[in-house]
N, CA, C and O atoms as a DFTB+ gen file, in Angstrom:
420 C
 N C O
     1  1      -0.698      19.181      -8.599
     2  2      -0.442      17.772      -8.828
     3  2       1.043      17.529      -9.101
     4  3       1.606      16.438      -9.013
     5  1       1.528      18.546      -9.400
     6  2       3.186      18.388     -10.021
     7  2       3.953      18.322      -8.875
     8  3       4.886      17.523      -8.801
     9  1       3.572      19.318      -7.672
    10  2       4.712      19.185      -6.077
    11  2       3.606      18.127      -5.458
    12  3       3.480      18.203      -4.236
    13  1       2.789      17.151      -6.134
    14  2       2.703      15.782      -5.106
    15  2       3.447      14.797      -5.705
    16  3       3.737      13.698      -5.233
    17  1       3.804      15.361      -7.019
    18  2       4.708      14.004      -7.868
    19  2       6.000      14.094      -7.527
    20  3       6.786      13.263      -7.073
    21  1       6.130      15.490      -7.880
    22  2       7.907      15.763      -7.282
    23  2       7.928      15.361      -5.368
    24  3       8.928      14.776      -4.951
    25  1       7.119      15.618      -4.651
    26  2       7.292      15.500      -3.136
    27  2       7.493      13.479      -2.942
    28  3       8.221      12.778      -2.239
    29  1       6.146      13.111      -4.241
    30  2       6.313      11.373      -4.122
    31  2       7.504      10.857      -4.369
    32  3       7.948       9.912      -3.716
    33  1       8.373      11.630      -5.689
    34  2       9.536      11.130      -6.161
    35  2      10.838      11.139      -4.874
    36  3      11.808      10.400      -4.709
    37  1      10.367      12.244      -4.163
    38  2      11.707      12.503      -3.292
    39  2      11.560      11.666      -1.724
    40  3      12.321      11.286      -0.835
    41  1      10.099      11.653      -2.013
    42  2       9.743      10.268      -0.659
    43  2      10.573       9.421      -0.933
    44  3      11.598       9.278      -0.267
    45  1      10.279       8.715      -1.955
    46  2      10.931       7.241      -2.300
    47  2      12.149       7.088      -2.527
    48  3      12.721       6.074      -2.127
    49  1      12.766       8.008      -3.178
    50  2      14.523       8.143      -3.175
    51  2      15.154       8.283      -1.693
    52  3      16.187       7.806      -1.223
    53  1      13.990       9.249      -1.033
    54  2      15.247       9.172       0.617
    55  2      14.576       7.916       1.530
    56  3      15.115       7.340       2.475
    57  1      13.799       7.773       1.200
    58  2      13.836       6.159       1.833
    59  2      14.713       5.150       1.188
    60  3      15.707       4.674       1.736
    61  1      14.276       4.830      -0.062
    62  2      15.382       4.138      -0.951
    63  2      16.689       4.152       0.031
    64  3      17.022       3.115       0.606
    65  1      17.376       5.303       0.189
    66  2      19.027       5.995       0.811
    67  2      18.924       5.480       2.092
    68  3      19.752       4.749       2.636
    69  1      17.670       5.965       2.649
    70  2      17.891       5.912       4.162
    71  2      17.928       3.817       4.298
    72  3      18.753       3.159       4.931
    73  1      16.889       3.348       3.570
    74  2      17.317       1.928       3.557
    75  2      18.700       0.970       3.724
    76  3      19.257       0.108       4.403
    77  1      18.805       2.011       2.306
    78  2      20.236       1.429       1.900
    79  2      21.261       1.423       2.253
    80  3      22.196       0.752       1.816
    81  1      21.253       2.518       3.500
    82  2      22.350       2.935       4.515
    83  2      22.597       2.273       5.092
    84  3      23.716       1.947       5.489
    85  1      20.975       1.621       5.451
    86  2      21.343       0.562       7.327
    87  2      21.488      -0.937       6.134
    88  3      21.695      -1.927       6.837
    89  1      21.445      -1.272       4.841
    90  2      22.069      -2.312       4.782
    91  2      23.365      -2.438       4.666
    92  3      23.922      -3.505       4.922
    93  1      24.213      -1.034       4.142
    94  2      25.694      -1.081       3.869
    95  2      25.850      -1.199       5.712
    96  3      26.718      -2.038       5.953
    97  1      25.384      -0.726       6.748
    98  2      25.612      -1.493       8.001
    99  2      25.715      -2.369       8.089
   100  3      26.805      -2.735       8.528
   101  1      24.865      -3.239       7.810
   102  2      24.778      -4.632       8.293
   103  2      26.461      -5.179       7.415
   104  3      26.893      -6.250       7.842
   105  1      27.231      -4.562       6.405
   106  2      27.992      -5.236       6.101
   107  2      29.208      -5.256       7.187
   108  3      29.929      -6.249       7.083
   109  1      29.480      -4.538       7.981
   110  2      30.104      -4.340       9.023
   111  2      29.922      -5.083      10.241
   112  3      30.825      -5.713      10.792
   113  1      28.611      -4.988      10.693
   114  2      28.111      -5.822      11.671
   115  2      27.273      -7.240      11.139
   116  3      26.777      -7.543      10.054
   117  1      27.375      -7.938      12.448
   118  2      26.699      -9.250      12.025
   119  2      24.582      -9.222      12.174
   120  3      23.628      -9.459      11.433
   121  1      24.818      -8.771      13.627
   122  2      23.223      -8.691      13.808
   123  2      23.131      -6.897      13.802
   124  3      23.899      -6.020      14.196
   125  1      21.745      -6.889      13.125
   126  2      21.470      -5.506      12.554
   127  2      20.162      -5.423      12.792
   128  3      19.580      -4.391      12.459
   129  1      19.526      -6.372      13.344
   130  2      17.960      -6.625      13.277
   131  2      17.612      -5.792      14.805
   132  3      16.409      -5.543      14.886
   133  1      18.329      -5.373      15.880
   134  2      18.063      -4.335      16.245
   135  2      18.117      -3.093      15.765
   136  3      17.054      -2.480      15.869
   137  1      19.023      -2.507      15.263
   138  2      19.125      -1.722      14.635
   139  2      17.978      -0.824      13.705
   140  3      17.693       0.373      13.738
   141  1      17.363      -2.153      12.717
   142  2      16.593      -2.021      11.985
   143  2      15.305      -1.781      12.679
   144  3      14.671      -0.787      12.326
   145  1      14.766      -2.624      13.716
   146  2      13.595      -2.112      14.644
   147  2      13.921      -0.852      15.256
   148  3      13.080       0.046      15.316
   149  1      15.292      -0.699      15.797
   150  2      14.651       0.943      16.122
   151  2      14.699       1.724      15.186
   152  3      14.131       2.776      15.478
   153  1      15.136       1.711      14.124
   154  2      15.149       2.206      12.447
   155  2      13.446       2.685      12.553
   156  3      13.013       3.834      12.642
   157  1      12.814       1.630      12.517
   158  2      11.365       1.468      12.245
   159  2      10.531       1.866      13.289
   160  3       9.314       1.988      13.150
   161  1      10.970       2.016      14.046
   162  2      10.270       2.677      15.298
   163  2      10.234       3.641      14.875
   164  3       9.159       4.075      14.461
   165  1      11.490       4.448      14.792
   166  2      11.351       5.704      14.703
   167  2      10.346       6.500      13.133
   168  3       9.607       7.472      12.977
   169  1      10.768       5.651      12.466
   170  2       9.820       5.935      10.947
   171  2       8.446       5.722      11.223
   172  3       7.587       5.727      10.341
   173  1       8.287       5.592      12.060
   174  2       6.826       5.125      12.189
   175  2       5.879       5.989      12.763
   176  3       4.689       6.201      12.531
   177  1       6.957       6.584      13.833
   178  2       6.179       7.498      14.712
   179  2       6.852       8.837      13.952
   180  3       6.109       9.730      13.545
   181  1       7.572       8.875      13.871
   182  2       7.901      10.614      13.164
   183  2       7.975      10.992      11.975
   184  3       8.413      12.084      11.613
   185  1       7.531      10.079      11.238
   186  2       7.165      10.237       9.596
   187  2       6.121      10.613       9.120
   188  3       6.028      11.218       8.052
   189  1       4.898      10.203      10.093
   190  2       3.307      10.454       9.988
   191  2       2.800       9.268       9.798
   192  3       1.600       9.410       9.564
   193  1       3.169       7.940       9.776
   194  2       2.980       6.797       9.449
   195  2       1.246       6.472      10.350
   196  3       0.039       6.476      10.111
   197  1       2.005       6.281      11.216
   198  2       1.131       6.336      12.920
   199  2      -0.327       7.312      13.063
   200  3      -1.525       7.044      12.977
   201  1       0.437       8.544      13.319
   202  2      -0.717       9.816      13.010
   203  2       0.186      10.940      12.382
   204  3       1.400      11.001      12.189
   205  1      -1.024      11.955      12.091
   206  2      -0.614      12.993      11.555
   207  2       0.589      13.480      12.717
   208  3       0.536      13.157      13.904
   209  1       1.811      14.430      12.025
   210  2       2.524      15.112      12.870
   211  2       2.480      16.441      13.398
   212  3       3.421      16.945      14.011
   213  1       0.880      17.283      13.053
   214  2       0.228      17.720      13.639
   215  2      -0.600      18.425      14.915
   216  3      -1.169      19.367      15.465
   217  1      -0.116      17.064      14.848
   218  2      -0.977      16.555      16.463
   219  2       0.448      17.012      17.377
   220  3       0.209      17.710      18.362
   221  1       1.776      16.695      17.137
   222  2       2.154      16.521      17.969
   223  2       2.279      18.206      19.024
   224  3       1.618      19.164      18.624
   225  1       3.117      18.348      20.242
   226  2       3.495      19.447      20.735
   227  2       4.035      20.538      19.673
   228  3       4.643      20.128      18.684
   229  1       3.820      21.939      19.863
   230  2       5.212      22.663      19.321
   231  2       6.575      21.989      18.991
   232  3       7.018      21.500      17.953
   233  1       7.137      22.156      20.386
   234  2       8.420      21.822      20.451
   235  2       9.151      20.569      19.431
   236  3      10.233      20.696      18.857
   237  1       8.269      19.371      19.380
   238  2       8.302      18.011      18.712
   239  2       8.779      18.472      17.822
   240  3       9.946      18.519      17.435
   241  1       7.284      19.086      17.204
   242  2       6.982      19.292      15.534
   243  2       8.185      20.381      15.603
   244  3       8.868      19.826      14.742
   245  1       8.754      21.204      15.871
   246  2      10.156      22.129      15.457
   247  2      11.207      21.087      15.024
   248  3      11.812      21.092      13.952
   249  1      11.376      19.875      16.379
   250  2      12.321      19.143      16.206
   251  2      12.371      18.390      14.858
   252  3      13.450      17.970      14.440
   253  1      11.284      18.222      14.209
   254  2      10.453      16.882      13.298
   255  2      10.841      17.929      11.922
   256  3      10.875      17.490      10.772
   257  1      11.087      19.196      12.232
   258  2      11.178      19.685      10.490
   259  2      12.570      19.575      10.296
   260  3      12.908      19.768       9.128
   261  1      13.689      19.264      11.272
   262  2      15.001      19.123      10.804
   263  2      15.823      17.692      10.640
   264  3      17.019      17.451      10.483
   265  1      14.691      16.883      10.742
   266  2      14.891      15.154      10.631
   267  2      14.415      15.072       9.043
   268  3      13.869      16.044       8.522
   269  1      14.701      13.639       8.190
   270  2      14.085      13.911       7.183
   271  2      12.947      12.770       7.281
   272  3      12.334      12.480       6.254
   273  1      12.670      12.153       8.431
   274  2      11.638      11.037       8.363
   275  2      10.272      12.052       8.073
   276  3       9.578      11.463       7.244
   277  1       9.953      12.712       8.266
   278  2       8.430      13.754       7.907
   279  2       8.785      13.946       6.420
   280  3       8.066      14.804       5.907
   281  1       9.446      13.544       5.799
   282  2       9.007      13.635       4.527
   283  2       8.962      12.140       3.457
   284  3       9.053      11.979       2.240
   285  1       8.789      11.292       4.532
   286  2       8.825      10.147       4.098
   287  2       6.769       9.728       3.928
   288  3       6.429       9.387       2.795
   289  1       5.982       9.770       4.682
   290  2       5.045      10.044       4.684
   291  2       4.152      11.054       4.948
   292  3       3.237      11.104       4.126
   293  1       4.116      11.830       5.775
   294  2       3.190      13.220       6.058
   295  2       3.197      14.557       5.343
   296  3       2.363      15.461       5.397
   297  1       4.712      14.446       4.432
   298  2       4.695      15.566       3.416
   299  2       4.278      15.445       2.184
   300  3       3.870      16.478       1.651
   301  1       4.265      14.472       1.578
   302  2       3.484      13.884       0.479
   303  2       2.294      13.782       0.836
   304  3       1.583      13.940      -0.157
   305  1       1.557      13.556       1.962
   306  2      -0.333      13.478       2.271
   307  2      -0.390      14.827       2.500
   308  3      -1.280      15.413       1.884
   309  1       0.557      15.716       3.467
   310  2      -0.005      17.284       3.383
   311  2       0.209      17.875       2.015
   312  3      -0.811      18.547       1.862
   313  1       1.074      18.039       0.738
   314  2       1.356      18.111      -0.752
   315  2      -0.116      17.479      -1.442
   316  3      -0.515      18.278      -2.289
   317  1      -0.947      16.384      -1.330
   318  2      -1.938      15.658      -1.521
   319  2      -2.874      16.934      -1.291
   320  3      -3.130      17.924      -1.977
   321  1      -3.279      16.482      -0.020
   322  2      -4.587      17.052       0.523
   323  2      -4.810      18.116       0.267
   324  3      -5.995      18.421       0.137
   325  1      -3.693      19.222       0.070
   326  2      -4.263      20.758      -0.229
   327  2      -3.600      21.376       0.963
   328  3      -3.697      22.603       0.920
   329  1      -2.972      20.939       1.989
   330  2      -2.293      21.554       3.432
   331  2      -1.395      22.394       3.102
   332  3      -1.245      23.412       3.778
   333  1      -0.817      22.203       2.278
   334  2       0.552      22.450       2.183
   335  2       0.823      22.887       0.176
   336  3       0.931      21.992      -0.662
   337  1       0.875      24.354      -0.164
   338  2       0.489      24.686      -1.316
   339  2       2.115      25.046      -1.680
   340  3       2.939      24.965      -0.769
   341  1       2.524      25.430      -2.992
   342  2       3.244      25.732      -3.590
   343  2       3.907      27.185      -3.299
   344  3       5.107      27.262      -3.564
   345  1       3.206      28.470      -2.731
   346  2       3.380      29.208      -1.524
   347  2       3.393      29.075      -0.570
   348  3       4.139      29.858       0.019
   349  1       2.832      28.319       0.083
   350  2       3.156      27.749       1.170
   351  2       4.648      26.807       1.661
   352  3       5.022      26.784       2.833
   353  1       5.143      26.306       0.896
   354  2       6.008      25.279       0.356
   355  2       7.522      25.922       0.780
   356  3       8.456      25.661       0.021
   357  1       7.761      26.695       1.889
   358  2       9.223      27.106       2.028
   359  2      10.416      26.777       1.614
   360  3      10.603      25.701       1.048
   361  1      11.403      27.663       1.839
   362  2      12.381      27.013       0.916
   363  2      13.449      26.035       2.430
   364  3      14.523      25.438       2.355
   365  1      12.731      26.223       3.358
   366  2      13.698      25.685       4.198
   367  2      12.840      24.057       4.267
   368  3      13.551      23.123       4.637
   369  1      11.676      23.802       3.996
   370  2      11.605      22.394       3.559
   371  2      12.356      21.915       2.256
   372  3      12.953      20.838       2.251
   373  1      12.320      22.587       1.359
   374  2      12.933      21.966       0.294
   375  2      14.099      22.017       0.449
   376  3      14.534      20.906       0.147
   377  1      15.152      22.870       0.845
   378  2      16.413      22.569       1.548
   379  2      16.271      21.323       2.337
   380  3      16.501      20.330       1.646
   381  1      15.991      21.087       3.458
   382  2      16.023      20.291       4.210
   383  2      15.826      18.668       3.189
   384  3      16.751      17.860       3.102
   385  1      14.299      18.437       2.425
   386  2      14.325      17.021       2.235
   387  2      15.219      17.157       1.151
   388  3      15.768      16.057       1.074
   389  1      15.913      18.291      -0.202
   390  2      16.416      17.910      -0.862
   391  2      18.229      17.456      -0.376
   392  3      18.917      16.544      -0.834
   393  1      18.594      18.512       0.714
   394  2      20.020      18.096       1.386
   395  2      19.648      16.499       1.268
   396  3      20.028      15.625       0.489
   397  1      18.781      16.500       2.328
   398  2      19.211      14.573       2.892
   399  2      19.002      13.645       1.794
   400  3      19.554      12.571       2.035
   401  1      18.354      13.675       0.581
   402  2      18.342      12.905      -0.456
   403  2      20.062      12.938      -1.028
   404  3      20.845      11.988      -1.019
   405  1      20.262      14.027      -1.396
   406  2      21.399      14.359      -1.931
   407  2      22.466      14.069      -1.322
   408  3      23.414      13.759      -2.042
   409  1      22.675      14.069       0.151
   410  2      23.340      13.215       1.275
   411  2      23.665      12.099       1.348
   412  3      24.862      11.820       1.418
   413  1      22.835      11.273       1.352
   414  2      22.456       9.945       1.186
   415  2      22.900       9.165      -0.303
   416  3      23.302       8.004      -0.383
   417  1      22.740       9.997      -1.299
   418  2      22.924      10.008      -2.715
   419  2      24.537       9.753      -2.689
   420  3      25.167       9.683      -3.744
């Protein structure tokens, strides 16, 4: 229960960042509302929003562990469900979502 609280806490902070990024954009630019849809496109489909990321090909899912949108939703439901255990739990995910929080930060 403790790496679904810590995995929830770090959901919401790199979204929080990743948000907050494309609004310090918009201070630069005038229209951003494309931007923001393909923002959301992409969170949608490669986060787990949509479906599990699972499903997708090999190749995808390789690509999908070095983005940090999969830990915006599908790593917190695999942390949940029991998928994904505390041995299980590599250190190259926690590298990965803690860099881009800390990035963003």
């Amino acid at each position: 229960m403790l790496a679904f609280l810590a995995s929830l806490v770090m959901a919401f902070l790199l979204g929080f960042f990743l948000e907050a990024t494309l609004g310090m954009i918009g201070f630069w630019f005038l229209e951003v509302s494309s931007l923001l849809f393909v923002y959301m496109l992409f969170t949608f489909f490669f986060s787990g929003h949509m479906f599990p990321i699972d499903i997708l090909p090999a190749g995808w899912a390789a690509v999908l562990r070095f983005i940090p949108l999969q830990y915006l939703a599908y790593f917190p439901a695999a942390v949940f469900l029991g998928k994904i255990k505390g041995t299980n739990w590599p250190w190259a995910y926690r590298a990965v979502r803690l860099g881009a929080v800390v990035h963003f930060a």
